[in-house]
């Protein structure tokens, strides 16, 4: 093999030519400078953010203590519980509470409103520094939820989030007694301080979001930036994250994302700092950043063209040839490429397809002959073991001089033997199989007078369909042998034949969903003792096929013949119906004798 022409040599040279310029570029433009800038900027702004969050949460904690102390220390609130609603003293006490709340709002600089709610009289007292109607409506809408959470003693955050359209807030509600609830309202915008963060530039900013990433406060960030930050909330435990944004114009931008969850509510403080502003003091680095996409694009295009000519095109040709072979097109021949390795592979592929083409024809013809012989041999394994019993019955009836019953028995037995002479055929009509079963059951009725009955329910027109001989008789025989035990009432066998539509995958038909095929549904049901649960499980799992020499030789024989003839287009089911007894259901292709004559399943490899 010529090493210079080899794929290995060409790939190493090409890879070296591609990677060397990129390696040198990345070596001089390494990430150290970016990491230093990111660490410094993130540290500074994280300190600001932590300080801001700490101040906010300290005020919220102080407000918590203030609200919890109202029921114990404020005499006016305590007196409302004992004063008559609407009385003069009641109104004066409410006014004093209002004045106290307005004074305390000035002390707690983050608090927007204090309120006191009378649950019995549905009376709300609100002291606010903002729009009274908006805050009143917001508190009234949130009170049922707040009261339910307090009454149910459900573990909730210290402060709950309430939404008022374009205005969101934090609310804290405490229960003073069974009648009164006190609370505080905090404007979300008062918790957000974007002006303290450095390097935010025109495209950066801060925002408060909930656990789903929806904005709770006003922000200079646009909705796309907030959505971008929301997608990375899971990484807030890191000191910072670098996230990328693609604008509607196709421009890519990177941000340094800082964040901190609140301990007082289910919300997160988020800060986005654009890297473009962070790196504005590194002009040389900026030039490298601008040239890097162009250089990477040129290198990538060159590498793709090189690899396409050298590797991708020959490999795609080989793959297309393999797909054609997998579809059965064994006459595929490929042109050898220039590379010595691929040339060897292609020539081997052409030789392999040629050999497979001849081998498959020989094997297929041999499997057809083997399958035909196996099918005929399996049909001969059905054991008519009741012949001797039938002759004994005729002898007994003759001894009793019941000549009419002897005639009936002999007639049925003669028809049964006549059918057995035809059992060597490939297929028989359904009406012939059912007539044979009828003779068999008439013989059994003579054996068990007044103890056995049967019915044949066949839809009109189904008798023309064909099936392998002696397909149903083993199941009828098993029903009499195993189900006819410990009977006090007549034993009834019901044999039905119906035509059904199923999908190609065997599932029941669904309207407008998939291609449907016509199948023949045959069932043998009885009112006997049914299958034992362990036996039913083994039958449903197909374990009767493990040992064909055991007690399930009849079932194994039928199942194996169906497999040989129909492959997986035939199916056996075993059930214990709710009404009692046992049921065996067979699904076969609905074929007439003319249709079956030219139909063969693909040979089944059971080795």
mmCIF file with all atom_site columns, C-alpha atoms in Angstrom, residues 26 110 191 205 242-243 258 265 310 317 330 372 398 447 475 485 490 499 510-511:
data_model
loop_
_atom_site.group_PDB
_atom_site.id
_atom_site.type_symbol
_atom_site.label_atom_id
_atom_site.label_alt_id
_atom_site.label_comp_id
_atom_site.label_asym_id
_atom_site.label_entity_id
_atom_site.label_seq_id
_atom_site.pdbx_PDB_ins_code
_atom_site.Cartn_x
_atom_site.Cartn_y
_atom_site.Cartn_z
_atom_site.occupancy
_atom_site.B_iso_or_equiv
_atom_site.pdbx_formal_charge
_atom_site.auth_seq_id
_atom_site.auth_comp_id
_atom_site.auth_asym_id
_atom_site.auth_atom_id
_atom_site.pdbx_PDB_model_num
ATOM 1  C CA . UNK A 1 26  ? -6.118  30.354  20.323 1.00 0.00 ? 26  UNK A CA 1
ATOM 2  C CA . UNK A 1 110 ? -39.097 49.546  51.728 1.00 0.00 ? 110 UNK A CA 1
ATOM 3  C CA . UNK A 1 191 ? -36.282 45.996  45.939 1.00 0.00 ? 191 UNK A CA 1
ATOM 4  C CA . UNK A 1 205 ? -29.395 45.829  33.956 1.00 0.00 ? 205 UNK A CA 1
ATOM 5  C CA . UNK A 1 242 ? -21.566 33.408  30.771 1.00 0.00 ? 242 UNK A CA 1
ATOM 6  C CA . UNK A 1 243 ? -24.659 33.226  28.577 1.00 0.00 ? 243 UNK A CA 1
ATOM 7  C CA . UNK A 1 258 ? -25.002 37.137  38.368 1.00 0.00 ? 258 UNK A CA 1
ATOM 8  C CA . UNK A 1 265 ? -39.663 34.594  49.068 1.00 0.00 ? 265 UNK A CA 1
ATOM 9  C CA . UNK A 1 310 ? -11.180 13.237  0.555  1.00 0.00 ? 310 UNK A CA 1
ATOM 10 C CA . UNK A 1 317 ? -21.322 6.839   -1.890 1.00 0.00 ? 317 UNK A CA 1
ATOM 11 C CA . UNK A 1 330 ? -27.892 -6.848  -4.801 1.00 0.00 ? 330 UNK A CA 1
ATOM 12 C CA . UNK A 1 372 ? -42.408 -27.344 2.547  1.00 0.00 ? 372 UNK A CA 1
ATOM 13 C CA . UNK A 1 398 ? -73.808 -52.941 19.560 1.00 0.00 ? 398 UNK A CA 1
ATOM 14 C CA . UNK A 1 447 ? -69.757 -40.815 24.487 1.00 0.00 ? 447 UNK A CA 1
ATOM 15 C CA . UNK A 1 475 ? -58.117 -26.957 20.925 1.00 0.00 ? 475 UNK A CA 1
ATOM 16 C CA . UNK A 1 485 ? -63.817 -32.076 34.859 1.00 0.00 ? 485 UNK A CA 1
ATOM 17 C CA . UNK A 1 490 ? -73.852 -29.663 30.746 1.00 0.00 ? 490 UNK A CA 1
ATOM 18 C CA . UNK A 1 499 ? -63.979 -11.416 9.898  1.00 0.00 ? 499 UNK A CA 1
ATOM 19 C CA . UNK A 1 510 ? -58.404 2.945   14.772 1.00 0.00 ? 510 UNK A CA 1
ATOM 20 C CA . UNK A 1 511 ? -60.342 5.235   12.459 1.00 0.00 ? 511 UNK A CA 1
#
